[in-house]
Amino acid sequence: MALKRIVLRDFVIVQALDLDWHAGFTVLTGETGAGKSILIDALQLALGARADADVVREGCTQADICVEFDGCARLRPWLEAAGLACEDSSLLLRRTVDTQGRSRAWINGTPATATQLRALGEQLIDIHGQHAWQSLTRPDAARALLDAYAGIDSREVQGCWSRWSQARQALQHAQSAQDSLQRERERLQWQITELDKLAPQADEWDELNAQHTRLSHAQTLIDTAQTTLQMLEDDEAGVITPLGRASHLIQNQEHLEPDFQNIADVLASCMAQAQDARHSLQSYLRRADLDPERLAELDERLSLWMQLARRYRRTPDELPALLAGWRQELQQLDAAVDIEALHAAEQSAQQHYQASARVLSQQRALAAPRLSRAITQAMQGLGMEGGLFEAALSTADSPGAFGVDSVAFLVAGHPGASPKPIAKVASGGELSRISLAIAVTTSELGEAGTLIFDEVDSGVGGAVAETVGRLMHALGRSRQVLSVTHLPQVAACADQHYLVAKQRARQGTLSTVQPLDSAAREAELARMLGGERQSETTMAHAREMLAMARQAPAPRPPPRRAGRQRPQADADRTRSKPGRAANGARNTNGG
C-alpha cells in the first residue's frame, strides 16, 4: 500500500493542489514558513484527525481534501465488512470542512465516519513528528511502544483489571455503607414486627367494615325485619291474606271473562313473591344475633388498622402491600450486607488479575532487552557511537489496566555515561537523534505502507545527517517514505524531491508544491547549503552531495515485523467515482 495522490482545495494557504506521489524516498523542502507541514496536516485530517474551521482558506466556504492510495487489496475484507467498495485495489479518502468546523467524510465515495477514517489511517500511514521524544518521557507511551514492539496484547489484563475494579468497588461500597445499612435493616425489622401484630390480609379491610356495619345496626335490622314480617302475615292489615282472597275471587270468574286469567296469574305471582319474602325474613330473624362481643372485636381491629395507616401515612387498604414491600427490602438488605461473599469475589478477581499481569510482565521482560539492543544499534550510526539505550522495567506504584509494570526509557549519550531518563538528556541534537533511532527502529512494526518523518532530523547535521538520509533511503526500498526536512544531506538521498514555496497573489499568500528536476534540485540544495545567494561553490557542493548520495552504500534498515490485524467497522453504502490522477504535480493557484 502506498500514497498515490493528494488533492487539496482551499486548505489553509493552499488554493488548489493536485500532487502525485511515488514509491521510494521522497523529501519536501522549502523555506521556514512555506507550509511544508501543511501536506502532513492535510493527510492527518483525511485520516480522521479532529476537524477545525481554521483549516478553511480565508474567504472560502470549505476546505476539501482528497487522498488516493493504491495496492490496497489487503484491505478488501475490512472494506467489504464495512459495506465499502474497493475496486481495482485503489482507495479514495475524502473529507470536507466548512467554516463552522463541520466535516463530512467519504471512503471510496461512500459516506463514512471519522472513526472509520482513523481505523484505515492506522493501516495506511505512520507519522513520526519532530517532538515524538516528548511523549516517550511518559511511562504509558513507553509501555505502549514496548508492547507494540513485542506484539503484546494486553486486552486480557484489561478485562481482568475491569472485573477486579468492579468487585473492589462493590466491596468498598458495602463496607462503607454497612453501618447505615444495619440501621436501615433494624428500622425495617421494627416496622415489620409492628405490622405483623396486625397481620393485615388483602381485601380484609373491606370485609371488616362490612361486618362492623351489620353488627352496629343489628337491633335496627331485626326490628325492621319483624315489622315487615308482621305486615305480610297480619290477618287484618297484612298483605298475604288479602292477596289470597283477591286471587280466589278473580279465578272464580275466569269462565265468564277470559281477560281475568291474566289478572289471576299476576295476583298468583304476587302471592308467591310475598310468601318468599316472608320465608326470607323468618330465616333472617332465626339467625340474627346482636353479638356485642364480636362488635367490640371489630371496633378494636378497625381502630388498629386506622392507627397504623395514619402512622405510616397510608390508606388502610394499602397496609398489606406496604408490609410485603418492607419484607422484600429487608431481604435485599440482608443480601447487600453479605460482606464475606463480596470479599471472596474481590479476592478471586484479584488473583485472576495478578496471574494475567504476571504473564504480561514476563513478556515485557523478554522484549525489553531486544528493543534496547535494536535502538542502541540504530544510535551508533547517528553520531552516538558508544551510546546506550535501555528500556527499563520496574514495578509501578500501583497496578492498572495494563499490568503492574512501569516502563522508562533511559539513555547514555556516550561511552562510560550512566543511562538516565530520556527527559534529562540535555542536548537537543541528542534528543533528535535518539528520537530518530526510536522512529527508525519502530517504524517497521506496523502495517502502514507509508512512513512520514516530519522534521525528525532537527538538531543534527554533518555526517550524522548523511547517515539519516541514507537510512531513510534504505527504508524506502521496502516502504514508501516521505520526509519533511531542512537538511541538504537528507534531501540529497531522496528518490524524489518536492519544493514547497509561498507566493503573493491577489487572493493573499498562497503555498505551492512543485517536483524538482535535476537542475532545480541542485539549486534547492545550494539554497539549503548557503542561503538565497547561490554561488558556484554552493552549486558545486550540491552536485557533489547528489553524486555521493547515489554512490554511498545504504545502511541496512531493521527487519520488518508482522503487524496485527485491525478491528473492523461499519458504514452505509453509497458510491461515487473520482477523476483519474495525472502524472506530476498540478498547482492551480491563481496569480
PDB file of N, CA and C in Angstrom, residues 200-239:
ATOM      1  N   PRO A 200     -52.256  -7.762  58.454  1.00  0.00           N
ATOM      2  CA  PRO A 200     -53.321  -7.382  57.510  1.00  0.00           C
ATOM      3  C   PRO A 200     -53.317  -8.286  56.286  1.00  0.00           C
ATOM      4  N   GLN A 201     -54.507  -8.669  55.864  1.00  0.00           N
ATOM      5  CA  GLN A 201     -54.661  -9.510  54.689  1.00  0.00           C
ATOM      6  C   GLN A 201     -55.316  -8.708  53.568  1.00  0.00           C
ATOM      7  N   ALA A 202     -55.030  -9.119  52.355  1.00  0.00           N
ATOM      8  CA  ALA A 202     -55.627  -8.445  51.206  1.00  0.00           C
ATOM      9  C   ALA A 202     -57.150  -8.552  51.266  1.00  0.00           C
ATOM     10  N   ASP A 203     -57.853  -7.470  51.001  1.00  0.00           N
ATOM     11  CA  ASP A 203     -59.325  -7.371  50.994  1.00  0.00           C
ATOM     12  C   ASP A 203     -59.943  -7.494  52.389  1.00  0.00           C
ATOM     13  N   GLU A 204     -59.117  -7.640  53.433  1.00  0.00           N
ATOM     14  CA  GLU A 204     -59.681  -7.787  54.783  1.00  0.00           C
ATOM     15  C   GLU A 204     -60.348  -6.488  55.245  1.00  0.00           C
ATOM     16  N   TRP A 205     -59.798  -5.364  54.881  1.00  0.00           N
ATOM     17  CA  TRP A 205     -60.338  -4.075  55.332  1.00  0.00           C
ATOM     18  C   TRP A 205     -61.796  -3.904  54.894  1.00  0.00           C
ATOM     19  N   ASP A 206     -62.077  -4.230  53.671  1.00  0.00           N
ATOM     20  CA  ASP A 206     -63.457  -4.098  53.184  1.00  0.00           C
ATOM     21  C   ASP A 206     -64.402  -5.054  53.914  1.00  0.00           C
ATOM     22  N   GLU A 207     -63.945  -6.278  54.160  1.00  0.00           N
ATOM     23  CA  GLU A 207     -64.789  -7.260  54.847  1.00  0.00           C
ATOM     24  C   GLU A 207     -65.045  -6.854  56.299  1.00  0.00           C
ATOM     25  N   LEU A 208     -64.024  -6.322  56.973  1.00  0.00           N
ATOM     26  CA  LEU A 208     -64.195  -5.864  58.355  1.00  0.00           C
ATOM     27  C   LEU A 208     -65.215  -4.733  58.433  1.00  0.00           C
ATOM     28  N   ASN A 209     -65.125  -3.824  57.516  1.00  0.00           N
ATOM     29  CA  ASN A 209     -66.070  -2.711  57.513  1.00  0.00           C
ATOM     30  C   ASN A 209     -67.494  -3.191  57.265  1.00  0.00           C
ATOM     31  N   ALA A 210     -67.646  -4.164  56.373  1.00  0.00           N
ATOM     32  CA  ALA A 210     -68.992  -4.687  56.100  1.00  0.00           C
ATOM     33  C   ALA A 210     -69.568  -5.373  57.341  1.00  0.00           C
ATOM     34  N   GLN A 211     -68.738  -6.189  58.029  1.00  0.00           N
ATOM     35  CA  GLN A 211     -69.203  -6.859  59.244  1.00  0.00           C
ATOM     36  C   GLN A 211     -69.556  -5.847  60.330  1.00  0.00           C
ATOM     37  N   HIS A 212     -68.708  -4.843  60.494  1.00  0.00           N
ATOM     38  CA  HIS A 212     -68.945  -3.840  61.532  1.00  0.00           C
ATOM     39  C   HIS A 212     -70.233  -3.071  61.260  1.00  0.00           C
ATOM     40  N   THR A 213     -70.471  -2.776  60.010  1.00  0.00           N
ATOM     41  CA  THR A 213     -71.699  -2.051  59.666  1.00  0.00           C
ATOM     42  C   THR A 213     -72.930  -2.876  60.031  1.00  0.00           C
ATOM     43  N   ARG A 214     -72.872  -4.161  59.741  1.00  0.00           N
ATOM     44  CA  ARG A 214     -74.025  -5.010  60.041  1.00  0.00           C
ATOM     45  C   ARG A 214     -74.264  -5.128  61.557  1.00  0.00           C
ATOM     46  N   LEU A 215     -73.189  -5.388  62.303  1.00  0.00           N
ATOM     47  CA  LEU A 215     -73.344  -5.586  63.745  1.00  0.00           C
ATOM     48  C   LEU A 215     -73.728  -4.299  64.467  1.00  0.00           C
ATOM     49  N   SER A 216     -73.181  -3.194  64.026  1.00  0.00           N
ATOM     50  CA  SER A 216     -73.501  -1.932  64.704  1.00  0.00           C
ATOM     51  C   SER A 216     -74.949  -1.511  64.467  1.00  0.00           C
ATOM     52  N   HIS A 217     -75.607  -2.047  63.461  1.00  0.00           N
ATOM     53  CA  HIS A 217     -77.012  -1.743  63.169  1.00  0.00           C
ATOM     54  C   HIS A 217     -77.888  -2.986  63.326  1.00  0.00           C
ATOM     55  N   ALA A 218     -77.447  -3.954  64.106  1.00  0.00           N
ATOM     56  CA  ALA A 218     -78.159  -5.231  64.213  1.00  0.00           C
ATOM     57  C   ALA A 218     -79.570  -5.058  64.786  1.00  0.00           C
ATOM     58  N   GLN A 219     -79.755  -4.278  65.900  1.00  0.00           N
ATOM     59  CA  GLN A 219     -81.072  -4.117  66.517  1.00  0.00           C
ATOM     60  C   GLN A 219     -82.053  -3.467  65.549  1.00  0.00           C
ATOM     61  N   THR A 220     -81.582  -2.467  64.841  1.00  0.00           N
ATOM     62  CA  THR A 220     -82.449  -1.792  63.871  1.00  0.00           C
ATOM     63  C   THR A 220     -82.861  -2.748  62.766  1.00  0.00           C
ATOM     64  N   LEU A 221     -81.929  -3.562  62.319  1.00  0.00           N
ATOM     65  CA  LEU A 221     -82.224  -4.508  61.248  1.00  0.00           C
ATOM     66  C   LEU A 221     -83.229  -5.562  61.704  1.00  0.00           C
ATOM     67  N   ILE A 222     -83.090  -6.044  62.970  1.00  0.00           N
ATOM     68  CA  ILE A 222     -84.027  -7.047  63.492  1.00  0.00           C
ATOM     69  C   ILE A 222     -85.432  -6.444  63.620  1.00  0.00           C
ATOM     70  N   ASP A 223     -85.494  -5.218  64.169  1.00  0.00           N
ATOM     71  CA  ASP A 223     -86.800  -4.566  64.312  1.00  0.00           C
ATOM     72  C   ASP A 223     -87.461  -4.378  62.950  1.00  0.00           C
ATOM     73  N   THR A 224     -86.675  -3.992  61.968  1.00  0.00           N
ATOM     74  CA  THR A 224     -87.222  -3.776  60.630  1.00  0.00           C
ATOM     75  C   THR A 224     -87.738  -5.084  60.039  1.00  0.00           C
ATOM     76  N   ALA A 225     -86.995  -6.148  60.225  1.00  0.00           N
ATOM     77  CA  ALA A 225     -87.416  -7.445  59.685  1.00  0.00           C
ATOM     78  C   ALA A 225     -88.704  -7.919  60.351  1.00  0.00           C
ATOM     79  N   GLN A 226     -88.824  -7.746  61.687  1.00  0.00           N
ATOM     80  CA  GLN A 226     -90.022  -8.179  62.404  1.00  0.00           C
ATOM     81  C   GLN A 226     -91.248  -7.375  61.965  1.00  0.00           C
ATOM     82  N   THR A 227     -91.081  -6.071  61.815  1.00  0.00           N
ATOM     83  CA  THR A 227     -92.201  -5.225  61.390  1.00  0.00           C
ATOM     84  C   THR A 227     -92.656  -5.600  59.989  1.00  0.00           C
ATOM     85  N   THR A 228     -91.704  -5.818  59.112  1.00  0.00           N
ATOM     86  CA  THR A 228     -92.040  -6.181  57.737  1.00  0.00           C
ATOM     87  C   THR A 228     -92.760  -7.523  57.696  1.00  0.00           C
ATOM     88  N   LEU A 229     -92.296  -8.480  58.487  1.00  0.00           N
ATOM     89  CA  LEU A 229     -92.930  -9.797  58.525  1.00  0.00           C
ATOM     90  C   LEU A 229     -94.365  -9.688  59.045  1.00  0.00           C
ATOM     91  N   GLN A 230     -94.552  -8.842  60.058  1.00  0.00           N
ATOM     92  CA  GLN A 230     -95.892  -8.651  60.617  1.00  0.00           C
ATOM     93  C   GLN A 230     -96.840  -8.054  59.580  1.00  0.00           C
ATOM     94  N   MET A 231     -96.308  -7.129  58.756  1.00  0.00           N
ATOM     95  CA  MET A 231     -97.130  -6.504  57.727  1.00  0.00           C
ATOM     96  C   MET A 231     -97.526  -7.513  56.655  1.00  0.00           C
ATOM     97  N   LEU A 232     -96.728  -8.509  56.451  1.00  0.00           N
ATOM     98  CA  LEU A 232     -97.053  -9.533  55.462  1.00  0.00           C
ATOM     99  C   LEU A 232     -98.061 -10.542  56.012  1.00  0.00           C
ATOM    100  N   GLU A 233     -97.944 -10.899  57.333  1.00  0.00           N
ATOM    101  CA  GLU A 233     -98.711 -12.009  57.883  1.00  0.00           C
ATOM    102  C   GLU A 233     -99.999 -11.590  58.608  1.00  0.00           C
ATOM    103  N   ASP A 234    -100.138 -10.340  59.015  1.00  0.00           N
ATOM    104  CA  ASP A 234    -101.276  -9.924  59.842  1.00  0.00           C
ATOM    105  C   ASP A 234    -102.611 -10.220  59.129  1.00  0.00           C
ATOM    106  N   ASP A 235    -103.572 -10.836  59.914  1.00  0.00           N
ATOM    107  CA  ASP A 235    -104.840 -11.222  59.305  1.00  0.00           C
ATOM    108  C   ASP A 235    -105.693 -10.020  58.932  1.00  0.00           C
ATOM    109  N   GLU A 236    -105.568  -8.961  59.713  1.00  0.00           N
ATOM    110  CA  GLU A 236    -106.398  -7.796  59.456  1.00  0.00           C
ATOM    111  C   GLU A 236    -105.743  -6.832  58.466  1.00  0.00           C
ATOM    112  N   ALA A 237    -104.496  -6.534  58.709  1.00  0.00           N
ATOM    113  CA  ALA A 237    -103.835  -5.499  57.871  1.00  0.00           C
ATOM    114  C   ALA A 237    -102.687  -6.065  57.050  1.00  0.00           C
ATOM    115  N   GLY A 238    -102.517  -7.394  57.049  1.00  0.00           N
ATOM    116  CA  GLY A 238    -101.404  -7.958  56.300  1.00  0.00           C
ATOM    117  C   GLY A 238    -101.638  -7.974  54.799  1.00  0.00           C
ATOM    118  N   VAL A 239    -100.601  -8.395  54.098  1.00  0.00           N
ATOM    119  CA  VAL A 239    -100.629  -8.377  52.635  1.00  0.00           C
ATOM    120  C   VAL A 239    -101.011  -9.738  52.073  1.00  0.00           C
TER     121      VAL A 239
END
